[in-house]
Tab-separated table of C-alpha atoms and ligand atoms in Angstrom:
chain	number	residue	atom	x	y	z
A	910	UNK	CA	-31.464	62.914	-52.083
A	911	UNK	CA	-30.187	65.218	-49.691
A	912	UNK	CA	-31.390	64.863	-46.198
A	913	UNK	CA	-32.041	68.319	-44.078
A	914	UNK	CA	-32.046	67.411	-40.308
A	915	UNK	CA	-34.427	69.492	-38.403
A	916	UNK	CA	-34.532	66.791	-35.349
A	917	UNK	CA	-32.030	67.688	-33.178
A	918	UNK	CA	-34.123	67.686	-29.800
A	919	UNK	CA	-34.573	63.909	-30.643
A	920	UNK	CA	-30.520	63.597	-31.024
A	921	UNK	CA	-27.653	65.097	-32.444
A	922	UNK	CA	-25.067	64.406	-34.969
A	923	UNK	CA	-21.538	63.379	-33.164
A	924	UNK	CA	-19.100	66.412	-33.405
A	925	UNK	CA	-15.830	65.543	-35.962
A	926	UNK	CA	-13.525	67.028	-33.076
A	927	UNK	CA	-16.032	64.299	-30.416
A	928	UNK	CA	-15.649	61.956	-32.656
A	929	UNK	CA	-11.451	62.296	-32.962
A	930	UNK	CA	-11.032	62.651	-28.776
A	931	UNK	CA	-13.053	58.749	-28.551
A	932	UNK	CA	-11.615	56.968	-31.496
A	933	UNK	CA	-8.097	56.523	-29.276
A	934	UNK	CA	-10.217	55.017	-26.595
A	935	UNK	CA	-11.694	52.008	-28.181
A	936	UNK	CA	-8.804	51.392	-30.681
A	937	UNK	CA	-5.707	51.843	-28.564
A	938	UNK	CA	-6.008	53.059	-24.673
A	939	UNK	CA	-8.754	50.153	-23.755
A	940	UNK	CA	-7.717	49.607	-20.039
A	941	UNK	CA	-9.982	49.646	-17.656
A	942	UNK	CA	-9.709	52.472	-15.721
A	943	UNK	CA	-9.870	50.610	-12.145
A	944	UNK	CA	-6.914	49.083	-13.074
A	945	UNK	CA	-3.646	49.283	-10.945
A	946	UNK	CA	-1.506	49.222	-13.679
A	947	UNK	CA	-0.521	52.396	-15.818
A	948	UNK	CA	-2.143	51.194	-19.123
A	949	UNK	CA	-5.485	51.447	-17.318
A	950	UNK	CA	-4.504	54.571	-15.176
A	951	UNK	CA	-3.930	56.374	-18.153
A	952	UNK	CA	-7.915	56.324	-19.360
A	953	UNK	CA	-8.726	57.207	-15.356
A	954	UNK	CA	-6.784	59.861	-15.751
A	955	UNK	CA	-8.192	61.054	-18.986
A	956	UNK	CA	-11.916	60.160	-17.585
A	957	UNK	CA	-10.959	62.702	-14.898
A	958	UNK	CA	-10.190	65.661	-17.171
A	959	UNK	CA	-13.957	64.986	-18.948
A	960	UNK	CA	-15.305	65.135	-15.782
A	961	UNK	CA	-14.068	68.755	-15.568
A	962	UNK	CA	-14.776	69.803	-18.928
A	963	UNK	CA	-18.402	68.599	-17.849
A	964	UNK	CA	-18.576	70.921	-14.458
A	965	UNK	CA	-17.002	73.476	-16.336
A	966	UNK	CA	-20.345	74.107	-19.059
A	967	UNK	CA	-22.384	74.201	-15.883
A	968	UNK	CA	-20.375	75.807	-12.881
A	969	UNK	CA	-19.996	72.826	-11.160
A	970	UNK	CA	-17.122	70.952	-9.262
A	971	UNK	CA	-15.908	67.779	-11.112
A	972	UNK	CA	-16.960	65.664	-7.643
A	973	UNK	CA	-20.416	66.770	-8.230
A	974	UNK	CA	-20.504	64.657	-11.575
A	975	UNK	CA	-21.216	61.484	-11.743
A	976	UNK	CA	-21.302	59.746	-15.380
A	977	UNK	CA	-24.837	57.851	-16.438
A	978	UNK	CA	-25.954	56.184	-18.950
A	979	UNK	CA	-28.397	58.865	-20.528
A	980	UNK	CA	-30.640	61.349	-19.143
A	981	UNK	CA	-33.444	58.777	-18.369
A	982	UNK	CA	-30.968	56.798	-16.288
A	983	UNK	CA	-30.106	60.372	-14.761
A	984	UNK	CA	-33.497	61.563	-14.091
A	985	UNK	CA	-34.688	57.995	-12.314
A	986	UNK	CA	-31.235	58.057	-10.249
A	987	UNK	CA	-31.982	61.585	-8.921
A	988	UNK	CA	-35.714	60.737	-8.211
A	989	UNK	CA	-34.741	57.012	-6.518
A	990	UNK	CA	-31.947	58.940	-4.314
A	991	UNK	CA	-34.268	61.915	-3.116
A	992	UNK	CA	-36.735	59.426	-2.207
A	993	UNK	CA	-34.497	56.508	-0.629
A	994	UNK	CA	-32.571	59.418	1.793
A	995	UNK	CA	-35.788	60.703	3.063
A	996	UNK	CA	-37.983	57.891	3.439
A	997	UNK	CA	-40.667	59.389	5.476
A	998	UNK	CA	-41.409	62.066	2.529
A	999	UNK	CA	-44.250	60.742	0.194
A	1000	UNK	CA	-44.658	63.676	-2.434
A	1001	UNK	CA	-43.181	64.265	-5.944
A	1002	UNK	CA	-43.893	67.441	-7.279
A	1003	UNK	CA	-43.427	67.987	-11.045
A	1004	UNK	CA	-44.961	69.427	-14.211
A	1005	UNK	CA	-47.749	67.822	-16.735
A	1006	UNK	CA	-45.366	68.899	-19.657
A	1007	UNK	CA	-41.851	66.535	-18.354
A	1008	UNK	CA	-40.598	64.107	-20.854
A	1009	UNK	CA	-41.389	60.847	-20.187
A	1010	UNK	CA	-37.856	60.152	-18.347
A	1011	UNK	CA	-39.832	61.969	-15.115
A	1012	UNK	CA	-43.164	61.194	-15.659
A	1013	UNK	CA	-43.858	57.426	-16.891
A	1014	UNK	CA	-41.937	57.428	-13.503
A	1015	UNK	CA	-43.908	59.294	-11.365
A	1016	UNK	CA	-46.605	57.505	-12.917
A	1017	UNK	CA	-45.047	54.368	-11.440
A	1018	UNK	CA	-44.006	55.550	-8.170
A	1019	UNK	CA	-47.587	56.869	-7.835
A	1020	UNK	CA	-48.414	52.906	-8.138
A	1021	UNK	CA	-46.176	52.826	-5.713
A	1022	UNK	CA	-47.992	54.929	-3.182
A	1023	UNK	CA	-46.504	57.971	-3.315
A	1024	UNK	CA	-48.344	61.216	-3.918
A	1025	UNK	CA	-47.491	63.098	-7.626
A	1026	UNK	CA	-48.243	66.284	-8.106
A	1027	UNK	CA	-48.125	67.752	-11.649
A	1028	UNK	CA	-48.014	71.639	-11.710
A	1029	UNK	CA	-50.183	72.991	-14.991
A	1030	UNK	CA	-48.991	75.213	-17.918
A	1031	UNK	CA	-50.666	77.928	-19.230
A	1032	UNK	CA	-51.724	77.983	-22.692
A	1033	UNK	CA	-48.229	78.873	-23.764
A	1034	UNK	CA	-46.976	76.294	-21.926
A	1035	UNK	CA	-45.222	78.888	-18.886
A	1036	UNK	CA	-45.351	77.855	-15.403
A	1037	UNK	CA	-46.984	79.940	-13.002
A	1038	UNK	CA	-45.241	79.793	-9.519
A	1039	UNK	CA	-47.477	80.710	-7.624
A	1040	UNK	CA	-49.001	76.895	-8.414
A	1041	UNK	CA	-45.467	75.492	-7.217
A	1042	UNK	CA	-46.006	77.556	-3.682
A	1043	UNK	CA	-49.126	76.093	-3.279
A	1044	UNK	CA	-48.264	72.294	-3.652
A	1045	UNK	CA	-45.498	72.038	-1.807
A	1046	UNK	CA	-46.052	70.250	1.765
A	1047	UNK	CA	-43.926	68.872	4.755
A	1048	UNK	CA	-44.458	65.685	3.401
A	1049	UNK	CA	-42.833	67.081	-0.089
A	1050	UNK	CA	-39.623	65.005	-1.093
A	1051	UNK	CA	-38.523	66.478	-4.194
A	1052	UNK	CA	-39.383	69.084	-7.044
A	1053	UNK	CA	-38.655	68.332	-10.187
A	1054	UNK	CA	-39.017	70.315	-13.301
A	1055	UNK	CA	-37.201	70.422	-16.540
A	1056	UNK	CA	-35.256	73.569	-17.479
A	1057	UNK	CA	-36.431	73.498	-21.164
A	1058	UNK	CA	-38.996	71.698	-22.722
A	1059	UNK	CA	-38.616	69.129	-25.640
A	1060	UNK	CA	-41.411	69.422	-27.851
A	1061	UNK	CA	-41.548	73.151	-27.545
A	1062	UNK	CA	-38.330	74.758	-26.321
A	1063	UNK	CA	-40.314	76.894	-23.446
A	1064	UNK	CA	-38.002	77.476	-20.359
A	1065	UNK	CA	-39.016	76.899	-17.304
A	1066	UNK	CA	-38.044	79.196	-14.220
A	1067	UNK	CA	-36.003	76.504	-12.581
A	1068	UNK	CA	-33.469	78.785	-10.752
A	1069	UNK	CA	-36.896	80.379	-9.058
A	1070	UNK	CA	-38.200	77.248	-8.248
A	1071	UNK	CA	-35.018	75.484	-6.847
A	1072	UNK	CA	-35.060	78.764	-4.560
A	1073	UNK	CA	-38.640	78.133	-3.658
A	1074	UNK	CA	-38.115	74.081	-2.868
A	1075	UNK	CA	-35.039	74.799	-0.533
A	1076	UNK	CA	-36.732	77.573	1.834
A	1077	UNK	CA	-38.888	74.439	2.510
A	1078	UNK	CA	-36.022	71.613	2.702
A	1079	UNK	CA	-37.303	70.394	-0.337
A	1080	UNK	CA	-34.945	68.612	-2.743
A	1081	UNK	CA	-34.960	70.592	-6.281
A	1082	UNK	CA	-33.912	68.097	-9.584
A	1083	UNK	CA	-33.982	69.226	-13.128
A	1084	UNK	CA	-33.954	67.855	-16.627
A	1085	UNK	CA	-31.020	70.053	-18.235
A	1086	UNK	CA	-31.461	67.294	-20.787
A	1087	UNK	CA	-32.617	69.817	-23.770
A	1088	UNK	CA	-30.955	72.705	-22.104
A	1089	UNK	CA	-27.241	72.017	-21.295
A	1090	UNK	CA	-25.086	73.789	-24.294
A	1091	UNK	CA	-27.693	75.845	-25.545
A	1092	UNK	CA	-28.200	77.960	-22.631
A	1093	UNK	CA	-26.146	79.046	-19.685
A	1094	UNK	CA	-26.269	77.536	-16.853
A	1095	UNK	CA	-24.233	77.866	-13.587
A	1096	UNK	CA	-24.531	76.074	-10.146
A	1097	UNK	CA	-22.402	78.288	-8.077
A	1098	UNK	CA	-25.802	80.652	-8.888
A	1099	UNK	CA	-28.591	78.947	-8.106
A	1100	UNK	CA	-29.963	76.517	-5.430
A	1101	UNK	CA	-30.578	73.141	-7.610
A	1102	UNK	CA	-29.693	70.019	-6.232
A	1103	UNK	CA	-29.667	67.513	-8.925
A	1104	UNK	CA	-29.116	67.736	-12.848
A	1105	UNK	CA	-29.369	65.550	-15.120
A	1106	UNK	CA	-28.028	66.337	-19.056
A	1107	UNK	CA	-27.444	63.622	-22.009
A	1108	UNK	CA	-24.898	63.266	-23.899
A	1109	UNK	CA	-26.514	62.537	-27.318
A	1110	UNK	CA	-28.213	66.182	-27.681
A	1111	UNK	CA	-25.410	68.404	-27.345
A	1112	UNK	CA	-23.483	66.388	-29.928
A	1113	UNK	CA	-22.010	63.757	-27.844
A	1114	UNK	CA	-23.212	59.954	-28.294
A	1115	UNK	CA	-25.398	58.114	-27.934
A	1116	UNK	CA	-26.246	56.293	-24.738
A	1117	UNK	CA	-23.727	58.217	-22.008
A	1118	UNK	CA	-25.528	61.049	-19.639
A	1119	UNK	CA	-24.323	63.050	-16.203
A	1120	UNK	CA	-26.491	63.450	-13.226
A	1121	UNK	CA	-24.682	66.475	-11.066
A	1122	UNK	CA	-25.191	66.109	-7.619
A	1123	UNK	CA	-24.340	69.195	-5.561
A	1124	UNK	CA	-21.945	68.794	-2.615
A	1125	UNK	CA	-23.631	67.731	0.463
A	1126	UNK	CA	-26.697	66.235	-0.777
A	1127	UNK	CA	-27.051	63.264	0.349
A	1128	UNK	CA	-26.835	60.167	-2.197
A	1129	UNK	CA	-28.624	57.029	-2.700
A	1130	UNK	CA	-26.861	54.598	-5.720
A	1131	UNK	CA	-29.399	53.736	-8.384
A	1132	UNK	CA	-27.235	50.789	-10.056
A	1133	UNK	CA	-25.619	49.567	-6.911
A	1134	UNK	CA	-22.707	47.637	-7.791
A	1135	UNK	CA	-18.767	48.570	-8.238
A	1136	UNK	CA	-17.029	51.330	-6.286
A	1137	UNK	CA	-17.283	53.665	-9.588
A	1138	UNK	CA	-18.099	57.222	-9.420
A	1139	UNK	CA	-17.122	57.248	-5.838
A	1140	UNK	CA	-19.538	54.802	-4.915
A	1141	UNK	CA	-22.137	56.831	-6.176
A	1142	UNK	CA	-23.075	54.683	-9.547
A	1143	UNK	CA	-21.674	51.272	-10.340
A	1144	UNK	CA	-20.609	49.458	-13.466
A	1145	UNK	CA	-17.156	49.939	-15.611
A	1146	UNK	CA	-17.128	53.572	-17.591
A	1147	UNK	CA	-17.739	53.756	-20.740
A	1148	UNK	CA	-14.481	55.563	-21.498
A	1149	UNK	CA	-14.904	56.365	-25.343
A	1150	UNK	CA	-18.185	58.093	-24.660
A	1151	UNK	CA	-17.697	59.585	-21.490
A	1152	UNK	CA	-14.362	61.546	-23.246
A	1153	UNK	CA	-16.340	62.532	-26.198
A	1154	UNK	CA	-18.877	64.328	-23.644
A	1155	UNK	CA	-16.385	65.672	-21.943
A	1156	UNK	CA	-15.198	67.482	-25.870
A	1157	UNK	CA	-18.962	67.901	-26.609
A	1158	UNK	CA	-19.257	70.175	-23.148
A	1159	UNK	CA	-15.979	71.858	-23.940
A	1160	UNK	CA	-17.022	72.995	-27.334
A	1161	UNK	CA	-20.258	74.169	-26.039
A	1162	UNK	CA	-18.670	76.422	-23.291
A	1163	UNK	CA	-16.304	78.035	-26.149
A	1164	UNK	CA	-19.300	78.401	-28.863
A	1165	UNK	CA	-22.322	78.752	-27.053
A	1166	UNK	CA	-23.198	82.287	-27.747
A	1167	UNK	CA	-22.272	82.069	-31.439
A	1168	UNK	CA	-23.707	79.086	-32.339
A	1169	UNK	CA	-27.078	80.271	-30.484
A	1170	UNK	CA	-27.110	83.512	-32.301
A	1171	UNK	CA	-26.519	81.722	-35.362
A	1172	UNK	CA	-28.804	78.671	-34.972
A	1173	UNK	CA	-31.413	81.332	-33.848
A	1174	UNK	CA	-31.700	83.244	-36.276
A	1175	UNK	CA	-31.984	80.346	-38.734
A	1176	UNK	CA	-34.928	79.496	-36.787
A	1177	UNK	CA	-36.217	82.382	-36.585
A	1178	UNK	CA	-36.391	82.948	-40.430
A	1179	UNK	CA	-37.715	79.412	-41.073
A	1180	UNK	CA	-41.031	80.367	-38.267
A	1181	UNK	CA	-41.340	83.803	-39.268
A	1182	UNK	CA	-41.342	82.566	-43.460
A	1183	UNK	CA	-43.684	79.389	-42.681
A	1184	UNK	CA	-46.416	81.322	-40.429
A	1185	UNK	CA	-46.561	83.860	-43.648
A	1186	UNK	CA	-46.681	81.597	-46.402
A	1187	UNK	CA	-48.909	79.070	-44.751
A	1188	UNK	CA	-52.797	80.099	-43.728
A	1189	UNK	CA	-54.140	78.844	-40.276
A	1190	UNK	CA	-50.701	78.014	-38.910
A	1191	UNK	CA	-49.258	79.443	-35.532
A	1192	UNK	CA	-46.437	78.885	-32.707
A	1193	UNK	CA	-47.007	76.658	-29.697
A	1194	UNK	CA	-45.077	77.553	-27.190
A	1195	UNK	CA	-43.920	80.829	-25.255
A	1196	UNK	CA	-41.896	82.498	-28.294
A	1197	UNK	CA	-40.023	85.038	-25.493
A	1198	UNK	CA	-38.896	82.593	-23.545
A	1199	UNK	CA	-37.474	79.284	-25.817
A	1200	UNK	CA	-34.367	77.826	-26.360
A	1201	UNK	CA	-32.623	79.157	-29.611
A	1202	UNK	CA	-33.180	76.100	-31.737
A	1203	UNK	CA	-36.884	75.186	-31.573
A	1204	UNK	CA	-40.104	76.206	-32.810
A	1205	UNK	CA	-43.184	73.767	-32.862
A	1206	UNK	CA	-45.669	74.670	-35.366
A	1207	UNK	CA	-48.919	73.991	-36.000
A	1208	UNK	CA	-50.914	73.756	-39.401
A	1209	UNK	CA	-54.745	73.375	-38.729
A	1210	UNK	CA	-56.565	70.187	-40.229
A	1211	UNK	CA	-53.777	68.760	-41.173
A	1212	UNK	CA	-52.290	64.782	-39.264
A	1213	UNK	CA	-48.855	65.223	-38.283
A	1214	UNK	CA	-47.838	61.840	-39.518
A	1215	UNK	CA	-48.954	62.732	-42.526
A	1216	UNK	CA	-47.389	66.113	-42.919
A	1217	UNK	CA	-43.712	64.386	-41.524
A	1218	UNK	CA	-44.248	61.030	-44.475
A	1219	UNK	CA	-44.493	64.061	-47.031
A	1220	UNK	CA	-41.135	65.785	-45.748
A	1221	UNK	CA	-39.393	62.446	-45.054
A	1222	UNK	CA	-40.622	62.300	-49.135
A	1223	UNK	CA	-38.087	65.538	-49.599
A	1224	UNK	CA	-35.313	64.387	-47.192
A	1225	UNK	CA	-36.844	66.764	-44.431
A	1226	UNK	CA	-36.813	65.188	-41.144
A	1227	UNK	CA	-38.633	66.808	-38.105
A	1228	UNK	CA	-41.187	65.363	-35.221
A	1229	UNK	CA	-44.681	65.306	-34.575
A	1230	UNK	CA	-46.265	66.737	-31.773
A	1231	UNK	CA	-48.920	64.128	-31.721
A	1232	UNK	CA	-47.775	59.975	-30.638
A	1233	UNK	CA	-49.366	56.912	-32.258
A	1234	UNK	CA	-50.442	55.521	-29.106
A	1235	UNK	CA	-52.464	51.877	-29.047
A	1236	UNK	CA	-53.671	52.818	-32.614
A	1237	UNK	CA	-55.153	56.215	-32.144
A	1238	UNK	CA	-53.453	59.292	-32.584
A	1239	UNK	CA	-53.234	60.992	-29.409
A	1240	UNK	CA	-51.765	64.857	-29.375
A	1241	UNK	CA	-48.797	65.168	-27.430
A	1242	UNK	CA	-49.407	65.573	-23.581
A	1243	UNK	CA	-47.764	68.814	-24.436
A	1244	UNK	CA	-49.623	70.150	-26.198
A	1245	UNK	CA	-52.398	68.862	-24.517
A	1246	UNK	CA	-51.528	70.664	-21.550
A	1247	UNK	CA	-51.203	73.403	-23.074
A	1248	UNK	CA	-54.593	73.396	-23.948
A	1249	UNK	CA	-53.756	73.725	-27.602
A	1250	UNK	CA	-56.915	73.117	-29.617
A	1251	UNK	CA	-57.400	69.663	-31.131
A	1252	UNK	CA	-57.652	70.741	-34.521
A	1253	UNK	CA	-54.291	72.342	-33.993
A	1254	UNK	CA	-52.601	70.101	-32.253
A	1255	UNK	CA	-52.948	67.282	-34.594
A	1256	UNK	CA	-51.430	69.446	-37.167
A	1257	UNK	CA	-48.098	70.137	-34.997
A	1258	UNK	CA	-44.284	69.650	-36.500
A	1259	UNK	CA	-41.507	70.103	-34.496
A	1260	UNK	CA	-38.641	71.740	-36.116
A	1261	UNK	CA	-35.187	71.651	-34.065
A	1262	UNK	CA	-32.341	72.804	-35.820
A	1263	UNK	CA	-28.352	72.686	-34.833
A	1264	UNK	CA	-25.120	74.768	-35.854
A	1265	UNK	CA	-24.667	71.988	-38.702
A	1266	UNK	CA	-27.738	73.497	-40.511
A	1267	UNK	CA	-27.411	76.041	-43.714
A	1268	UNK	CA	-29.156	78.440	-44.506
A	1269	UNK	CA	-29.857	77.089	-48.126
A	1270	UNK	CA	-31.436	73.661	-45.521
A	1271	UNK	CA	-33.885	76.276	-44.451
A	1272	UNK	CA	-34.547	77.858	-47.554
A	1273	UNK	CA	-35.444	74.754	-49.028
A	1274	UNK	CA	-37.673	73.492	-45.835
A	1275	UNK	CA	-39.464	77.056	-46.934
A	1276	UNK	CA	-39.877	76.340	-50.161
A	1277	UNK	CA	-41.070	72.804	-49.953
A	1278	UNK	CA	-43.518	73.148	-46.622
A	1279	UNK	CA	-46.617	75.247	-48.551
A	1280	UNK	CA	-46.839	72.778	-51.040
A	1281	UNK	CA	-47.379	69.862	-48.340
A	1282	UNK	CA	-49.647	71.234	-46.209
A	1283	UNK	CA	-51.952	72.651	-49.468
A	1284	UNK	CA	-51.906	69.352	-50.709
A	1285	UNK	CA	-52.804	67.787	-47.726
A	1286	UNK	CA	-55.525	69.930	-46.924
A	1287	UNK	CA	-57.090	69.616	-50.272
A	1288	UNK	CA	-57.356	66.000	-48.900
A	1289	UNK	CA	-58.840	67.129	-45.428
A	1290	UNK	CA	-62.312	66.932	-44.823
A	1291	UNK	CA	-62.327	69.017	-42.172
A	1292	UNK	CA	-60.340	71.551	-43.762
A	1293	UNK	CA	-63.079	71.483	-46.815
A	1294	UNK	CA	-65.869	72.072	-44.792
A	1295	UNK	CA	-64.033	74.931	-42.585
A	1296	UNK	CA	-63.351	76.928	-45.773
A	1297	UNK	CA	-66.826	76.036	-47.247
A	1298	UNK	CA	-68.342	77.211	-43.620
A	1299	UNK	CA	-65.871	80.104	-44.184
A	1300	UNK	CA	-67.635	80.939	-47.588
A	1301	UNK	CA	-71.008	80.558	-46.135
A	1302	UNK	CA	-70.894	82.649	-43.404
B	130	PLP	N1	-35.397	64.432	-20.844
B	130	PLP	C1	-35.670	65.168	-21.925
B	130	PLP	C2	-36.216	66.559	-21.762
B	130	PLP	C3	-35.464	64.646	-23.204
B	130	PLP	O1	-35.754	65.365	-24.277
B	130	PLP	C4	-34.943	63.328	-23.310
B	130	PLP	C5	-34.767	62.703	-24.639
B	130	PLP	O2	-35.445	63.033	-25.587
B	130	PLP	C6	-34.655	62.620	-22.138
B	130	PLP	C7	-34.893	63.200	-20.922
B	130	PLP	C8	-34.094	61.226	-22.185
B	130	PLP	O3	-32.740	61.259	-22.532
B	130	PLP	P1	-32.034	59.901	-23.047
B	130	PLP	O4	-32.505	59.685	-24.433
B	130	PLP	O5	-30.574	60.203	-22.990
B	130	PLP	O6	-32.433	58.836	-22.115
């Protein structure tokens, strides 16, 4: 069976041409790059022309990067180091709709003592502002909000924000995690401090991620150890990964506009297709404002789990928006936030598609999807007595 991959915000298949730049750097040019001698200088050397491929997708300078292990790593070294170099700030501010990466961690540092604050989201999960002006305080440390959302794609006005934190002297962080290579995004332009991005969603590997720092903020190590990065993160680099990001970035930077308008419009025919063939089914999210790939749909009275065992049944694979959590399924905090009804939410699939899908992939996700959900609801309760209400009324 043929499997159709519609879960690329959870990761991405390796590129051929990432794949090709690493293979040299586990098989063959395995120095360490610390190394005095020229068999290790060789990989610095080559580590150092990633790192500008990197600042290059995001109009950075290559001594604002600094290689991680993945965006969590990223996203807790950026929080640590705002906090650490201004020790007398007690405030977090971020959103109820971050990925777990930011908040299981404010959740901790709350523990801690600090104060979190977690802006709302409107019912299409936007971000008013207005809510950000309000929060911030003197005793504010850092703002951090992700630039575009996993579970539903909606963008958040970062650029505005970072603009906002800094009139205050408030560090500004974001999670570019989801949004690096599928939109564009330049430093020189905007006011943000920190970014973190991962390596395994813009078809890079697994387990290697960048936090940009911008020139002058001050920096606090997370992993304190070697004199790597500049002193800024130790441990020896993972060379074969930290290339292939460096190829990943650079073949985002040449194809982004393409790809997007391609990848786009495959999405758009696969929403627009599914909300028409399918009764009681609807978009969560902001559908103006989204990165190109996603679209998170829900179909009422259906179980998510249940709807993604059926696809896995026809080689589709795609997310739910709800999380089997101590036994009971819990909607997403997402959608949650979002206010998204509970009958709705439930029901939510997350479809995230990449330039490596076909259009004859989402032709056949079309086809197959009614069938699913009508069988599935001919098992719902719920679903029975809404259209037997619906016949009564
Ligand atoms: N932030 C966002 C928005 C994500 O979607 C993810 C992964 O899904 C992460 C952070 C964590 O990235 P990593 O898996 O590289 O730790």
């Amino acid at each position: 069976m043929k499997t159709v991959y519609l879960d690329n915000n959870a990761t991405t298949q390796v590129a051929e041409e990432v794949l090709d730049a690493m293979l040299p750097y586990f098989r063959d040019l395995y120095g360490n790059p610390s190394s005095m001698h020229t068999f290790g200088g060789q990989v610095g050397q080559k580590i150092r022309a990633a790192r500008e491929q990197v600042a290059q997708l995001i109009g950075a300078s290559p001594d604002e990067i600094i290689f991680t292990s993945c965006g969590t790593e990223s996203d807790n070294a950026a929080i640590h180091s705002a906090l650490v170099t201004r020790p007398d700030k007690k405030h977090i501010i971020t959103s109820r709709v971050e990925h777990p990466a930011i908040r299981a961690l404010a959740a901790h540092l709350a523990g801690q003592g600090y104060r979190v604050t977690e802006l709302p989201v409107d019912k299409n999960g936007v971000l008013d502002l207005e809510n950000l002006e309000k929060s911030m305080t003197p005793d504010t440390a850092v703002v951090s909000l992700m630039w575009g959302n996993n579970e539903t794609g909606v963008i958040f006005p970062v650029e505005e924000a970072a603009a906002m934190a800094h009139e205050r002297g408030i560090l500004f962080h974001t999670d570019a995690v989801q949004s690096t290579g599928k939109i564009p995004i330049n430093l020189k332009k905007n006011a943000i401090d920190m970014l973190s991005i991962s390596g395994h969603k813009l078809n890079a590997p697994k387990g290697i991620g960048v936090l940009y720092v911008r020139k002058g903020t001050k920096f606090s190590p997370f992993l304190i150890g070697g004199h790597q990065e500049r002193e800024r993160r130790g441990g020896t680099e993972n060379t074969p990964s930290i290339v292939g990001l460096g190829k990943a970035c650079e073949l985002a930077a040449q194809n982004m506009e393409k790809e997007n308008t391609y990848v786009k419009n495959l999405r758009d025919k696969l929403e627009k297709e599914l909300l028409s063939r399918i009764p009681q089914s609807r978009v969560n999210g902001d559908t103006g404002n989204r990165l190109p790939n996603t679209t998170n749909i829900s179909f009422e009275f259906v179980e998510g789990e249940a709807i993604l065992l059926l696809m896995n049944e026809q080689g589709i694979c795609a997310s739910s928006g709800s999380a089997c959590t101590s036994g009971s399924l819990q909607p997403s905090h997402v959608l949650r936030a979002m206010g998204v009804p509970f009958t709705m939410a439930h029901g939510s699939i997350r479809f995230s598609l990449s330039i490596y899908n076909t259009a004859a992939e989402i032709d056949f996700v079309i086809d197959k999807m009614p069938a699913i959900i009508e069988r599935l609801r001919g098992m719902s309760p719920f679903w029975n007595s809404g259209q037997q209400a619906c016949k009564t009324q």
